[in-house]
PDB file of C-alpha atoms in Angstrom:
ATOM      1  CA  UNK I   1       0.000   0.000   0.000  1.00 50.00           C
ATOM      2  CA  UNK I   2       1.254   3.485  -0.860  1.00 68.00           C
ATOM      3  CA  UNK I   3       2.293   5.551   2.179  1.00 77.00           C
ATOM      4  CA  UNK I   4      -0.205   8.333   1.629  1.00 78.00           C
ATOM      5  CA  UNK I   5      -3.038   5.776   1.641  1.00 88.00           C
ATOM      6  CA  UNK I   6      -2.457   5.096   5.365  1.00 88.00           C
ATOM      7  CA  UNK I   7      -5.243   7.504   6.365  1.00 90.00           C
ATOM      8  CA  UNK I   8      -7.760   5.337   4.518  1.00 95.00           C
ATOM      9  CA  UNK I   9      -6.130   1.934   5.097  1.00 93.00           C
ATOM     10  CA  UNK I  10      -9.177   0.560   6.912  1.00 95.00           C
ATOM     11  CA  UNK I  11     -11.568   1.743   4.213  1.00 96.00           C
ATOM     12  CA  UNK I  12      -9.362   0.359   1.414  1.00 95.00           C
ATOM     13  CA  UNK I  13      -9.371  -3.002   3.171  1.00 95.00           C
ATOM     14  CA  UNK I  14     -13.171  -2.797   3.121  1.00 96.00           C
ATOM     15  CA  UNK I  15     -13.046  -2.152  -0.627  1.00 96.00           C
ATOM     16  CA  UNK I  16     -10.689  -5.102  -1.103  1.00 94.00           C
ATOM     17  CA  UNK I  17     -13.039  -7.357   0.841  1.00 95.00           C
ATOM     18  CA  UNK I  18     -16.020  -6.122  -1.142  1.00 95.00           C
ATOM     19  CA  UNK I  19     -14.197  -6.764  -4.422  1.00 95.00           C
ATOM     20  CA  UNK I  20     -13.544 -10.339  -3.302  1.00 93.00           C
ATOM     21  CA  UNK I  21     -17.234 -10.797  -2.493  1.00 93.00           C
ATOM     22  CA  UNK I  22     -18.379  -9.287  -5.800  1.00 91.00           C
ATOM     23  CA  UNK I  23     -16.228 -11.557  -7.977  1.00 88.00           C
ATOM     24  CA  UNK I  24     -17.341 -14.765  -6.250  1.00 89.00           C
ATOM     25  CA  UNK I  25     -20.117 -16.442  -8.208  1.00 88.00           C
ATOM     26  CA  UNK I  26     -21.620 -19.941  -8.530  1.00 90.00           C
ATOM     27  CA  UNK I  27     -19.723 -20.232 -11.818  1.00 89.00           C
ATOM     28  CA  UNK I  28     -16.219 -21.528 -10.980  1.00 90.00           C
ATOM     29  CA  UNK I  29     -14.628 -20.167 -14.177  1.00 90.00           C
ATOM     30  CA  UNK I  30     -15.967 -16.663 -13.580  1.00 88.00           C
ATOM     31  CA  UNK I  31     -14.755 -16.763  -9.997  1.00 90.00           C
ATOM     32  CA  UNK I  32     -11.319 -18.130 -10.900  1.00 92.00           C
ATOM     33  CA  UNK I  33     -10.592 -15.635 -13.660  1.00 92.00           C
ATOM     34  CA  UNK I  34     -11.942 -12.626 -11.765  1.00 90.00           C
ATOM     35  CA  UNK I  35     -10.049 -13.604  -8.622  1.00 90.00           C
ATOM     36  CA  UNK I  36      -6.844 -14.025 -10.648  1.00 89.00           C
ATOM     37  CA  UNK I  37      -7.231 -10.472 -11.895  1.00 86.00           C
ATOM     38  CA  UNK I  38      -7.994  -9.181  -8.407  1.00 87.00           C
ATOM     39  CA  UNK I  39      -4.952 -10.899  -6.891  1.00 85.00           C
ATOM     40  CA  UNK I  40      -2.708  -9.381  -9.540  1.00 83.00           C
ATOM     41  CA  UNK I  41      -2.913  -6.269  -7.387  1.00 76.00           C
ATOM     42  CA  UNK I  42      -2.760  -2.652  -8.464  1.00 81.00           C
ATOM     43  CA  UNK I  43      -2.469   0.768  -6.895  1.00 85.00           C
ATOM     44  CA  UNK I  44      -6.225   1.043  -6.161  1.00 92.00           C
ATOM     45  CA  UNK I  45      -5.834   4.710  -7.074  1.00 94.00           C
ATOM     46  CA  UNK I  46      -9.443   5.194  -8.178  1.00 96.00           C
ATOM     47  CA  UNK I  47     -11.166   3.891  -5.026  1.00 97.00           C
ATOM     48  CA  UNK I  48      -8.565   5.730  -2.931  1.00 96.00           C
ATOM     49  CA  UNK I  49      -9.346   9.056  -4.631  1.00 97.00           C
ATOM     50  CA  UNK I  50     -13.050   8.357  -4.185  1.00 98.00           C
ATOM     51  CA  UNK I  51     -12.524   7.868  -0.439  1.00 98.00           C
ATOM     52  CA  UNK I  52     -10.300  10.924  -0.110  1.00 98.00           C
ATOM     53  CA  UNK I  53     -12.823  13.079  -1.964  1.00 97.00           C
ATOM     54  CA  UNK I  54     -15.545  11.954   0.435  1.00 97.00           C
ATOM     55  CA  UNK I  55     -13.417  13.130   3.369  1.00 97.00           C
ATOM     56  CA  UNK I  56     -14.227  16.729   2.441  1.00 97.00           C
ATOM     57  CA  UNK I  57     -17.941  16.424   3.242  1.00 96.00           C
ATOM     58  CA  UNK I  58     -19.864  14.250   5.743  1.00 93.00           C
ATOM     59  CA  UNK I  59     -17.576  11.250   5.296  1.00 95.00           C
ATOM     60  CA  UNK I  60     -19.475   7.974   5.557  1.00 93.00           C
ATOM     61  CA  UNK I  61     -17.502   4.824   4.574  1.00 93.00           C
ATOM     62  CA  UNK I  62     -20.590   2.657   4.165  1.00 93.00           C
ATOM     63  CA  UNK I  63     -22.108   5.150   1.762  1.00 94.00           C
ATOM     64  CA  UNK I  64     -18.912   5.257  -0.298  1.00 96.00           C
ATOM     65  CA  UNK I  65     -18.077   1.537  -0.347  1.00 97.00           C
ATOM     66  CA  UNK I  66     -20.260   0.456  -3.326  1.00 97.00           C
ATOM     67  CA  UNK I  67     -19.027   3.390  -5.420  1.00 98.00           C
ATOM     68  CA  UNK I  68     -15.346   2.848  -4.621  1.00 98.00           C
ATOM     69  CA  UNK I  69     -15.750  -0.839  -5.486  1.00 97.00           C
ATOM     70  CA  UNK I  70     -17.559  -0.035  -8.739  1.00 97.00           C
ATOM     71  CA  UNK I  71     -14.791   2.348  -9.815  1.00 98.00           C
ATOM     72  CA  UNK I  72     -12.145  -0.357  -9.399  1.00 97.00           C
ATOM     73  CA  UNK I  73     -14.324  -2.868 -11.263  1.00 96.00           C
ATOM     74  CA  UNK I  74     -14.629  -0.465 -14.205  1.00 97.00           C
ATOM     75  CA  UNK I  75     -10.863  -0.033 -14.207  1.00 95.00           C
ATOM     76  CA  UNK I  76     -10.286  -3.799 -14.000  1.00 93.00           C
ATOM     77  CA  UNK I  77     -12.684  -4.360 -16.897  1.00 94.00           C
ATOM     78  CA  UNK I  78     -10.749  -1.932 -19.088  1.00 93.00           C
ATOM     79  CA  UNK I  79      -7.447  -3.647 -18.222  1.00 91.00           C
ATOM     80  CA  UNK I  80      -8.761  -7.056 -19.283  1.00 91.00           C
ATOM     81  CA  UNK I  81     -10.018  -5.649 -22.583  1.00 90.00           C
ATOM     82  CA  UNK I  82      -6.750  -3.749 -23.111  1.00 87.00           C
ATOM     83  CA  UNK I  83      -4.749  -6.928 -22.653  1.00 86.00           C
ATOM     84  CA  UNK I  84      -6.792  -8.616 -25.384  1.00 87.00           C
ATOM     85  CA  UNK I  85      -6.358  -5.711 -27.803  1.00 84.00           C
ATOM     86  CA  UNK I  86      -2.638  -5.345 -26.988  1.00 79.00           C
ATOM     87  CA  UNK I  87      -1.986  -9.125 -26.887  1.00 78.00           C
ATOM     88  CA  UNK I  88      -0.349  -8.560 -23.480  1.00 82.00           C
ATOM     89  CA  UNK I  89       0.862 -11.681 -21.712  1.00 82.00           C
ATOM     90  CA  UNK I  90       2.020 -10.025 -18.487  1.00 80.00           C
ATOM     91  CA  UNK I  91       0.799  -7.186 -16.307  1.00 79.00           C
ATOM     92  CA  UNK I  92       2.453  -6.163 -13.039  1.00 74.00           C
ATOM     93  CA  UNK I  93       4.835  -9.045 -13.593  1.00 75.00           C
ATOM     94  CA  UNK I  94       2.098 -11.691 -13.605  1.00 83.00           C
ATOM     95  CA  UNK I  95       0.312 -13.554 -16.418  1.00 87.00           C
ATOM     96  CA  UNK I  96      -2.748 -11.741 -17.743  1.00 89.00           C
ATOM     97  CA  UNK I  97      -6.188 -13.317 -17.965  1.00 88.00           C
ATOM     98  CA  UNK I  98      -5.650 -13.281 -21.735  1.00 88.00           C
ATOM     99  CA  UNK I  99      -2.423 -15.277 -21.350  1.00 90.00           C
ATOM    100  CA  UNK I 100      -4.040 -17.918 -19.144  1.00 89.00           C
ATOM    101  CA  UNK I 101      -7.555 -18.227 -20.563  1.00 91.00           C
ATOM    102  CA  UNK I 102      -7.446 -16.672 -24.027  1.00 91.00           C
ATOM    103  CA  UNK I 103      -9.247 -13.836 -25.792  1.00 91.00           C
ATOM    104  CA  UNK I 104     -12.827 -15.095 -25.633  1.00 92.00           C
ATOM    105  CA  UNK I 105     -12.872 -15.638 -21.875  1.00 92.00           C
ATOM    106  CA  UNK I 106     -11.023 -12.362 -21.283  1.00 91.00           C
ATOM    107  CA  UNK I 107     -13.486 -10.347 -23.355  1.00 93.00           C
ATOM    108  CA  UNK I 108     -16.458 -11.749 -21.478  1.00 92.00           C
ATOM    109  CA  UNK I 109     -14.761 -11.339 -18.079  1.00 92.00           C
ATOM    110  CA  UNK I 110     -14.205  -7.659 -18.827  1.00 93.00           C
ATOM    111  CA  UNK I 111     -17.850  -7.230 -19.802  1.00 94.00           C
ATOM    112  CA  UNK I 112     -18.943  -9.172 -16.713  1.00 94.00           C
ATOM    113  CA  UNK I 113     -16.931  -6.966 -14.341  1.00 95.00           C
ATOM    114  CA  UNK I 114     -18.303  -3.836 -15.979  1.00 95.00           C
ATOM    115  CA  UNK I 115     -21.850  -5.160 -15.580  1.00 95.00           C
ATOM    116  CA  UNK I 116     -21.191  -5.878 -11.891  1.00 95.00           C
ATOM    117  CA  UNK I 117     -20.142  -2.247 -11.483  1.00 96.00           C
ATOM    118  CA  UNK I 118     -23.506  -1.142 -12.883  1.00 96.00           C
ATOM    119  CA  UNK I 119     -25.329  -3.079 -10.166  1.00 96.00           C
ATOM    120  CA  UNK I 120     -23.348  -1.239  -7.506  1.00 97.00           C
ATOM    121  CA  UNK I 121     -23.831   2.163  -9.140  1.00 97.00           C
ATOM    122  CA  UNK I 122     -27.598   1.589  -9.281  1.00 96.00           C
ATOM    123  CA  UNK I 123     -27.690   1.934  -5.485  1.00 95.00           C
ATOM    124  CA  UNK I 124     -27.141   5.673  -5.792  1.00 96.00           C
ATOM    125  CA  UNK I 125     -30.622   6.681  -6.888  1.00 94.00           C
ATOM    126  CA  UNK I 126     -30.458   9.620  -4.490  1.00 93.00           C
ATOM    127  CA  UNK I 127     -27.425  11.019  -6.381  1.00 94.00           C
ATOM    128  CA  UNK I 128     -28.201  10.796 -10.119  1.00 96.00           C
ATOM    129  CA  UNK I 129     -25.032  12.725 -10.975  1.00 97.00           C
ATOM    130  CA  UNK I 130     -23.028   9.581 -10.169  1.00 98.00           C
ATOM    131  CA  UNK I 131     -24.638   7.468 -12.888  1.00 97.00           C
ATOM    132  CA  UNK I 132     -24.650  10.410 -15.316  1.00 97.00           C
ATOM    133  CA  UNK I 133     -20.915  11.053 -14.872  1.00 97.00           C
ATOM    134  CA  UNK I 134     -19.928   7.383 -15.023  1.00 97.00           C
ATOM    135  CA  UNK I 135     -22.101   6.703 -18.079  1.00 96.00           C
ATOM    136  CA  UNK I 136     -20.568   9.661 -19.914  1.00 97.00           C
ATOM    137  CA  UNK I 137     -17.080   8.695 -18.769  1.00 97.00           C
ATOM    138  CA  UNK I 138     -17.543   5.104 -19.982  1.00 96.00           C
ATOM    139  CA  UNK I 139     -18.634   6.324 -23.421  1.00 96.00           C
ATOM    140  CA  UNK I 140     -15.628   8.605 -23.639  1.00 96.00           C
ATOM    141  CA  UNK I 141     -13.270   5.850 -22.523  1.00 96.00           C
ATOM    142  CA  UNK I 142     -14.539   3.708 -25.377  1.00 93.00           C
ATOM    143  CA  UNK I 143     -14.049   6.575 -27.822  1.00 94.00           C
ATOM    144  CA  UNK I 144     -10.487   7.085 -26.595  1.00 93.00           C
ATOM    145  CA  UNK I 145      -9.602   3.433 -27.028  1.00 92.00           C
ATOM    146  CA  UNK I 146     -11.136   3.269 -30.513  1.00 93.00           C
ATOM    147  CA  UNK I 147      -9.262   6.393 -31.523  1.00 93.00           C
ATOM    148  CA  UNK I 148      -6.033   4.810 -30.296  1.00 92.00           C
ATOM    149  CA  UNK I 149      -6.601   1.662 -32.355  1.00 92.00           C
ATOM    150  CA  UNK I 150      -7.622   3.626 -35.462  1.00 93.00           C
ATOM    151  CA  UNK I 151      -4.471   5.763 -35.247  1.00 93.00           C
ATOM    152  CA  UNK I 152      -2.020   2.891 -34.791  1.00 94.00           C
ATOM    153  CA  UNK I 153       1.330   3.511 -36.561  1.00 96.00           C
ATOM    154  CA  UNK I 154       0.088   6.916 -37.786  1.00 95.00           C
ATOM    155  CA  UNK I 155       3.097   9.231 -37.414  1.00 94.00           C
ATOM    156  CA  UNK I 156       0.993  12.263 -38.373  1.00 94.00           C
ATOM    157  CA  UNK I 157      -0.766  12.360 -35.015  1.00 93.00           C
ATOM    158  CA  UNK I 158      -0.572  15.721 -33.288  1.00 95.00           C
ATOM    159  CA  UNK I 159       0.022  16.806 -29.711  1.00 96.00           C
ATOM    160  CA  UNK I 160      -3.669  17.735 -29.525  1.00 96.00           C
ATOM    161  CA  UNK I 161      -4.714  14.279 -30.789  1.00 96.00           C
ATOM    162  CA  UNK I 162      -2.679  12.698 -28.008  1.00 97.00           C
ATOM    163  CA  UNK I 163      -4.177  14.860 -25.252  1.00 97.00           C
ATOM    164  CA  UNK I 164      -7.699  14.190 -26.572  1.00 96.00           C
ATOM    165  CA  UNK I 165      -7.058  10.456 -26.421  1.00 96.00           C
ATOM    166  CA  UNK I 166      -5.490  10.207 -22.956  1.00 97.00           C
ATOM    167  CA  UNK I 167      -8.143  12.510 -21.502  1.00 97.00           C
ATOM    168  CA  UNK I 168     -10.779   9.996 -22.547  1.00 96.00           C
ATOM    169  CA  UNK I 169      -8.993   6.706 -21.954  1.00 94.00           C
ATOM    170  CA  UNK I 170      -7.508   7.582 -18.533  1.00 96.00           C
ATOM    171  CA  UNK I 171      -8.005  11.046 -17.057  1.00 98.00           C
ATOM    172  CA  UNK I 172     -11.799  11.193 -17.070  1.00 98.00           C
ATOM    173  CA  UNK I 173     -12.243   8.107 -14.858  1.00 98.00           C
ATOM    174  CA  UNK I 174      -9.608   9.322 -12.393  1.00 98.00           C
ATOM    175  CA  UNK I 175     -11.300  12.736 -12.315  1.00 98.00           C
ATOM    176  CA  UNK I 176     -14.693  11.118 -11.753  1.00 98.00           C
ATOM    177  CA  UNK I 177     -13.222   9.020  -8.938  1.00 98.00           C
ATOM    178  CA  UNK I 178     -11.982  12.103  -7.092  1.00 98.00           C
ATOM    179  CA  UNK I 179     -15.281  13.908  -7.632  1.00 98.00           C
ATOM    180  CA  UNK I 180     -17.943  11.281  -6.986  1.00 98.00           C
ATOM    181  CA  UNK I 181     -17.009  10.265  -3.452  1.00 97.00           C
ATOM    182  CA  UNK I 182     -17.897  13.785  -2.375  1.00 98.00           C
ATOM    183  CA  UNK I 183     -21.061  13.686  -4.502  1.00 98.00           C
ATOM    184  CA  UNK I 184     -22.162  10.461  -2.786  1.00 97.00           C
ATOM    185  CA  UNK I 185     -21.845  12.215   0.578  1.00 96.00           C
ATOM    186  CA  UNK I 186     -24.002  15.142  -0.566  1.00 96.00           C
ATOM    187  CA  UNK I 187     -21.223  17.680  -1.130  1.00 97.00           C
ATOM    188  CA  UNK I 188     -21.998  20.948  -2.984  1.00 97.00           C
ATOM    189  CA  UNK I 189     -20.444  22.002  -6.296  1.00 97.00           C
ATOM    190  CA  UNK I 190     -17.918  24.156  -4.440  1.00 97.00           C
ATOM    191  CA  UNK I 191     -16.388  20.899  -3.192  1.00 98.00           C
ATOM    192  CA  UNK I 192     -16.853  18.403  -6.001  1.00 98.00           C
ATOM    193  CA  UNK I 193     -15.896  20.709  -8.902  1.00 98.00           C
ATOM    194  CA  UNK I 194     -12.366  21.387  -7.556  1.00 98.00           C
ATOM    195  CA  UNK I 195     -12.034  17.660  -6.824  1.00 98.00           C
ATOM    196  CA  UNK I 196     -12.849  16.893 -10.454  1.00 98.00           C
ATOM    197  CA  UNK I 197     -10.216  19.374 -11.658  1.00 98.00           C
ATOM    198  CA  UNK I 198      -7.701  17.876  -9.241  1.00 98.00           C
ATOM    199  CA  UNK I 199      -8.456  14.373 -10.497  1.00 98.00           C
ATOM    200  CA  UNK I 200      -8.210  15.461 -14.111  1.00 98.00           C
ATOM    201  CA  UNK I 201      -4.746  16.954 -13.590  1.00 98.00           C
ATOM    202  CA  UNK I 202      -3.607  13.814 -11.765  1.00 98.00           C
ATOM    203  CA  UNK I 203      -5.139  11.595 -14.459  1.00 98.00           C
ATOM    204  CA  UNK I 204      -3.406  13.375 -17.323  1.00 98.00           C
ATOM    205  CA  UNK I 205      -0.096  13.310 -15.453  1.00 97.00           C
ATOM    206  CA  UNK I 206      -0.615   9.623 -14.638  1.00 96.00           C
ATOM    207  CA  UNK I 207      -1.038   8.592 -18.278  1.00 96.00           C
ATOM    208  CA  UNK I 208       1.831  10.720 -19.572  1.00 97.00           C
ATOM    209  CA  UNK I 209       4.065   9.204 -16.882  1.00 96.00           C
ATOM    210  CA  UNK I 210       2.903   5.730 -17.936  1.00 93.00           C
ATOM    211  CA  UNK I 211       3.908   6.537 -21.505  1.00 95.00           C
ATOM    212  CA  UNK I 212       7.317   7.797 -20.396  1.00 96.00           C
ATOM    213  CA  UNK I 213       7.920   4.700 -18.264  1.00 94.00           C
ATOM    214  CA  UNK I 214       7.141   2.504 -21.254  1.00 92.00           C
ATOM    215  CA  UNK I 215      10.340   3.919 -22.748  1.00 91.00           C
ATOM    216  CA  UNK I 216      12.690   4.228 -19.788  1.00 90.00           C
ATOM    217  CA  UNK I 217      11.543   2.125 -16.815  1.00 82.00           C
ATOM    218  CA  UNK I 218      13.215  -0.955 -15.421  1.00 74.00           C
ATOM    219  CA  UNK I 219      11.290  -3.816 -17.027  1.00 69.00           C
ATOM    220  CA  UNK I 220      11.147  -5.898 -13.846  1.00 64.00           C
ATOM    221  CA  UNK I 221       9.922  -2.951 -11.793  1.00 65.00           C
ATOM    222  CA  UNK I 222       7.368  -1.965 -14.428  1.00 65.00           C
ATOM    223  CA  UNK I 223       6.033  -5.525 -14.641  1.00 61.00           C
ATOM    224  CA  UNK I 224       5.713  -5.643 -18.430  1.00 67.00           C
ATOM    225  CA  UNK I 225       8.018  -5.430 -21.457  1.00 72.00           C
ATOM    226  CA  UNK I 226       9.591  -2.046 -22.225  1.00 80.00           C
ATOM    227  CA  UNK I 227       8.507  -0.450 -25.504  1.00 88.00           C
ATOM    228  CA  UNK I 228       5.117  -2.183 -25.571  1.00 89.00           C
ATOM    229  CA  UNK I 229       3.378   0.915 -26.935  1.00 92.00           C
ATOM    230  CA  UNK I 230       5.954   1.368 -29.693  1.00 93.00           C
ATOM    231  CA  UNK I 231       5.592  -2.265 -30.752  1.00 92.00           C
ATOM    232  CA  UNK I 232       1.823  -1.865 -31.020  1.00 92.00           C
ATOM    233  CA  UNK I 233       2.046   1.382 -32.964  1.00 94.00           C
ATOM    234  CA  UNK I 234       0.660   3.521 -30.144  1.00 95.00           C
ATOM    235  CA  UNK I 235       2.010   7.041 -30.650  1.00 96.00           C
ATOM    236  CA  UNK I 236       2.709   8.474 -27.200  1.00 97.00           C
ATOM    237  CA  UNK I 237       3.947  11.893 -26.130  1.00 97.00           C
ATOM    238  CA  UNK I 238       7.696  11.074 -26.142  1.00 97.00           C
ATOM    239  CA  UNK I 239       7.311   9.779 -29.704  1.00 97.00           C
ATOM    240  CA  UNK I 240       5.418  12.897 -30.820  1.00 97.00           C
ATOM    241  CA  UNK I 241       8.059  15.167 -29.309  1.00 97.00           C
ATOM    242  CA  UNK I 242      10.902  13.142 -30.835  1.00 97.00           C
ATOM    243  CA  UNK I 243       9.273  13.111 -34.281  1.00 96.00           C
ATOM    244  CA  UNK I 244       9.251  16.889 -34.041  1.00 95.00           C
ATOM    245  CA  UNK I 245      12.773  17.541 -32.773  1.00 92.00           C
ATOM    246  CA  UNK I 246      15.082  14.516 -33.077  1.00 92.00           C
ATOM    247  CA  UNK I 247      18.072  14.812 -35.404  1.00 92.00           C
ATOM    248  CA  UNK I 248      17.140  11.431 -36.873  1.00 96.00           C
ATOM    249  CA  UNK I 249      13.417  12.134 -37.057  1.00 93.00           C
ATOM    250  CA  UNK I 250      13.100  10.788 -40.606  1.00 95.00           C
ATOM    251  CA  UNK I 251      14.567   7.473 -39.508  1.00 97.00           C
ATOM    252  CA  UNK I 252      12.367   7.490 -36.417  1.00 96.00           C
ATOM    253  CA  UNK I 253       9.281   8.116 -38.557  1.00 96.00           C
ATOM    254  CA  UNK I 254      10.223   5.107 -40.648  1.00 96.00           C
ATOM    255  CA  UNK I 255      10.695   2.895 -37.583  1.00 97.00           C
ATOM    256  CA  UNK I 256       7.548   4.014 -35.781  1.00 96.00           C
ATOM    257  CA  UNK I 257       5.383   3.474 -38.862  1.00 96.00           C
ATOM    258  CA  UNK I 258       6.737  -0.048 -39.389  1.00 95.00           C
ATOM    259  CA  UNK I 259       4.189  -2.648 -38.148  1.00 93.00           C
ATOM    260  CA  UNK I 260       6.791  -5.358 -37.553  1.00 93.00           C
ATOM    261  CA  UNK I 261       9.968  -4.268 -35.766  1.00 93.00           C
ATOM    262  CA  UNK I 262      12.771  -6.572 -34.662  1.00 93.00           C
ATOM    263  CA  UNK I 263      14.590  -6.022 -31.367  1.00 92.00           C
ATOM    264  CA  UNK I 264      17.439  -4.031 -32.962  1.00 94.00           C
ATOM    265  CA  UNK I 265      14.939  -1.668 -34.574  1.00 95.00           C
ATOM    266  CA  UNK I 266      13.084  -1.287 -31.291  1.00 94.00           C
ATOM    267  CA  UNK I 267      16.276  -0.366 -29.472  1.00 94.00           C
ATOM    268  CA  UNK I 268      17.235   2.052 -32.242  1.00 96.00           C
ATOM    269  CA  UNK I 269      13.858   3.812 -32.029  1.00 96.00           C
ATOM    270  CA  UNK I 270      14.003   4.045 -28.231  1.00 95.00           C
ATOM    271  CA  UNK I 271      17.563   5.390 -28.438  1.00 95.00           C
ATOM    272  CA  UNK I 272      16.530   8.136 -30.893  1.00 96.00           C
ATOM    273  CA  UNK I 273      13.618   9.098 -28.639  1.00 96.00           C
ATOM    274  CA  UNK I 274      15.584   9.163 -25.387  1.00 94.00           C
ATOM    275  CA  UNK I 275      18.466  11.118 -26.961  1.00 95.00           C
ATOM    276  CA  UNK I 276      16.153  13.752 -28.441  1.00 96.00           C
ATOM    277  CA  UNK I 277      15.134  15.410 -25.167  1.00 95.00           C
ATOM    278  CA  UNK I 278      11.580  14.078 -25.594  1.00 97.00           C
ATOM    279  CA  UNK I 279      11.574  12.350 -22.200  1.00 96.00           C
ATOM    280  CA  UNK I 280      12.548  15.560 -20.422  1.00 96.00           C
ATOM    281  CA  UNK I 281       9.926  17.560 -22.332  1.00 97.00           C
ATOM    282  CA  UNK I 282       7.294  14.973 -21.442  1.00 97.00           C
ATOM    283  CA  UNK I 283       8.165  15.195 -17.753  1.00 96.00           C
ATOM    284  CA  UNK I 284       7.787  18.982 -17.993  1.00 97.00           C
ATOM    285  CA  UNK I 285       4.188  18.519 -19.106  1.00 98.00           C
ATOM    286  CA  UNK I 286       3.620  16.044 -16.262  1.00 97.00           C
ATOM    287  CA  UNK I 287       4.774  18.768 -13.886  1.00 97.00           C
ATOM    288  CA  UNK I 288       2.341  21.274 -15.370  1.00 98.00           C
ATOM    289  CA  UNK I 289      -0.616  18.923 -14.887  1.00 98.00           C
ATOM    290  CA  UNK I 290       0.444  18.160 -11.320  1.00 97.00           C
ATOM    291  CA  UNK I 291       0.630  21.890 -10.613  1.00 97.00           C
ATOM    292  CA  UNK I 292      -2.891  22.311 -12.024  1.00 98.00           C
ATOM    293  CA  UNK I 293      -4.097  19.553  -9.722  1.00 98.00           C
ATOM    294  CA  UNK I 294      -2.493  21.231  -6.722  1.00 98.00           C
ATOM    295  CA  UNK I 295      -3.996  24.605  -7.643  1.00 98.00           C
ATOM    296  CA  UNK I 296      -7.464  23.014  -7.614  1.00 98.00           C
ATOM    297  CA  UNK I 297      -6.807  21.712  -4.076  1.00 98.00           C
ATOM    298  CA  UNK I 298      -6.465  25.298  -2.827  1.00 97.00           C
ATOM    299  CA  UNK I 299     -10.207  25.760  -3.381  1.00 98.00           C
ATOM    300  CA  UNK I 300     -11.019  22.971  -0.905  1.00 97.00           C
ATOM    301  CA  UNK I 301     -11.299  23.109   2.913  1.00 95.00           C
ATOM    302  CA  UNK I 302      -7.911  23.098   4.634  1.00 95.00           C
ATOM    303  CA  UNK I 303      -8.050  19.652   6.231  1.00 96.00           C
ATOM    304  CA  UNK I 304      -5.265  16.998   6.453  1.00 95.00           C
ATOM    305  CA  UNK I 305      -6.691  15.184   3.422  1.00 96.00           C
ATOM    306  CA  UNK I 306      -5.793  18.172   1.256  1.00 97.00           C
ATOM    307  CA  UNK I 307      -2.085  17.669   2.028  1.00 95.00           C
ATOM    308  CA  UNK I 308      -2.445  13.933   1.416  1.00 95.00           C
ATOM    309  CA  UNK I 309      -3.884  14.580  -2.047  1.00 97.00           C
ATOM    310  CA  UNK I 310      -1.018  16.958  -2.759  1.00 96.00           C
ATOM    311  CA  UNK I 311       1.449  14.187  -1.868  1.00 93.00           C
ATOM    312  CA  UNK I 312      -0.492  11.764  -4.068  1.00 93.00           C
ATOM    313  CA  UNK I 313      -0.117  14.168  -6.994  1.00 95.00           C
ATOM    314  CA  UNK I 314       3.638  14.354  -6.403  1.00 93.00           C
ATOM    315  CA  UNK I 315       3.851  10.548  -6.378  1.00 91.00           C
ATOM    316  CA  UNK I 316       2.189  10.320  -9.801  1.00 90.00           C
ATOM    317  CA  UNK I 317       4.988  12.335 -11.382  1.00 82.00           C
ATOM    318  CA  UNK I 318       7.831  10.655  -9.495  1.00 85.00           C
ATOM    319  CA  UNK I 319       6.753   7.004  -9.655  1.00 81.00           C
ATOM    320  CA  UNK I 320       8.896   4.333 -11.303  1.00 73.00           C
ATOM    321  CA  UNK I 321       6.138   1.758 -11.947  1.00 69.00           C
TER     322      UNK I 321
END
């Protein structure tokens, strides 16, 4: 567990227990595959932000528990589907559901987990904004993923295209997570709007950092092969920056656009990117989004949770996995 989650350690344990209950079904295959995914771990960032957001107004763990659980189920569902699309065999250093049970089972498990989240969200009839935000967010997540697939190996993608995509595929759910815990507790707009802006800044920084780590992280620490995005033709921010400024940008364009790259070509492409200053420029943008997130926190009540969320934002930009 991350250090700044200590304030909500008890509540996160409740979420973990609830997740275990939710994935247990009379069908042994459903239970086995869902439990495998659950035991693979994760940062539990989305339920944690939901709990922290709720701390700003009439905090009630029992009221938040179904929502925090649903947010992690939505995230888990997207990971299973991503692993099918990306043909990923490992995640967090462990075999994916796709690797162990194949594409068909994985696709249905992802859909199943998403459907389970809907059952939990339906409990919040008294707060219709929760279902409205999560429905809209889910649609946008799908749009972001489709855009990513459609633009595979397209070296003409722009900086704006990239931001549009990561906003939808990652940042919007993290923003909703920070916002909706407070909404579930009856908080006013003056509380849940700044929380949404905080979550959005953290979410954008989180995805950009992910894309940087795909180029430069220690493979064992990251828990998956380095350069996965480049192999799949996903054009991330370091690639966009390098295509704009690298001395060997013509060669890089050729390598990035090539559907099948051998290991030497992969290493050549990564070397061009890392030597171009693109990693440093990408980290600069991470810093800007983290600063935006911290600015939004200043609009919230000055309670200890505000400092904790500031530390969480710093972690997103400094993490190595």
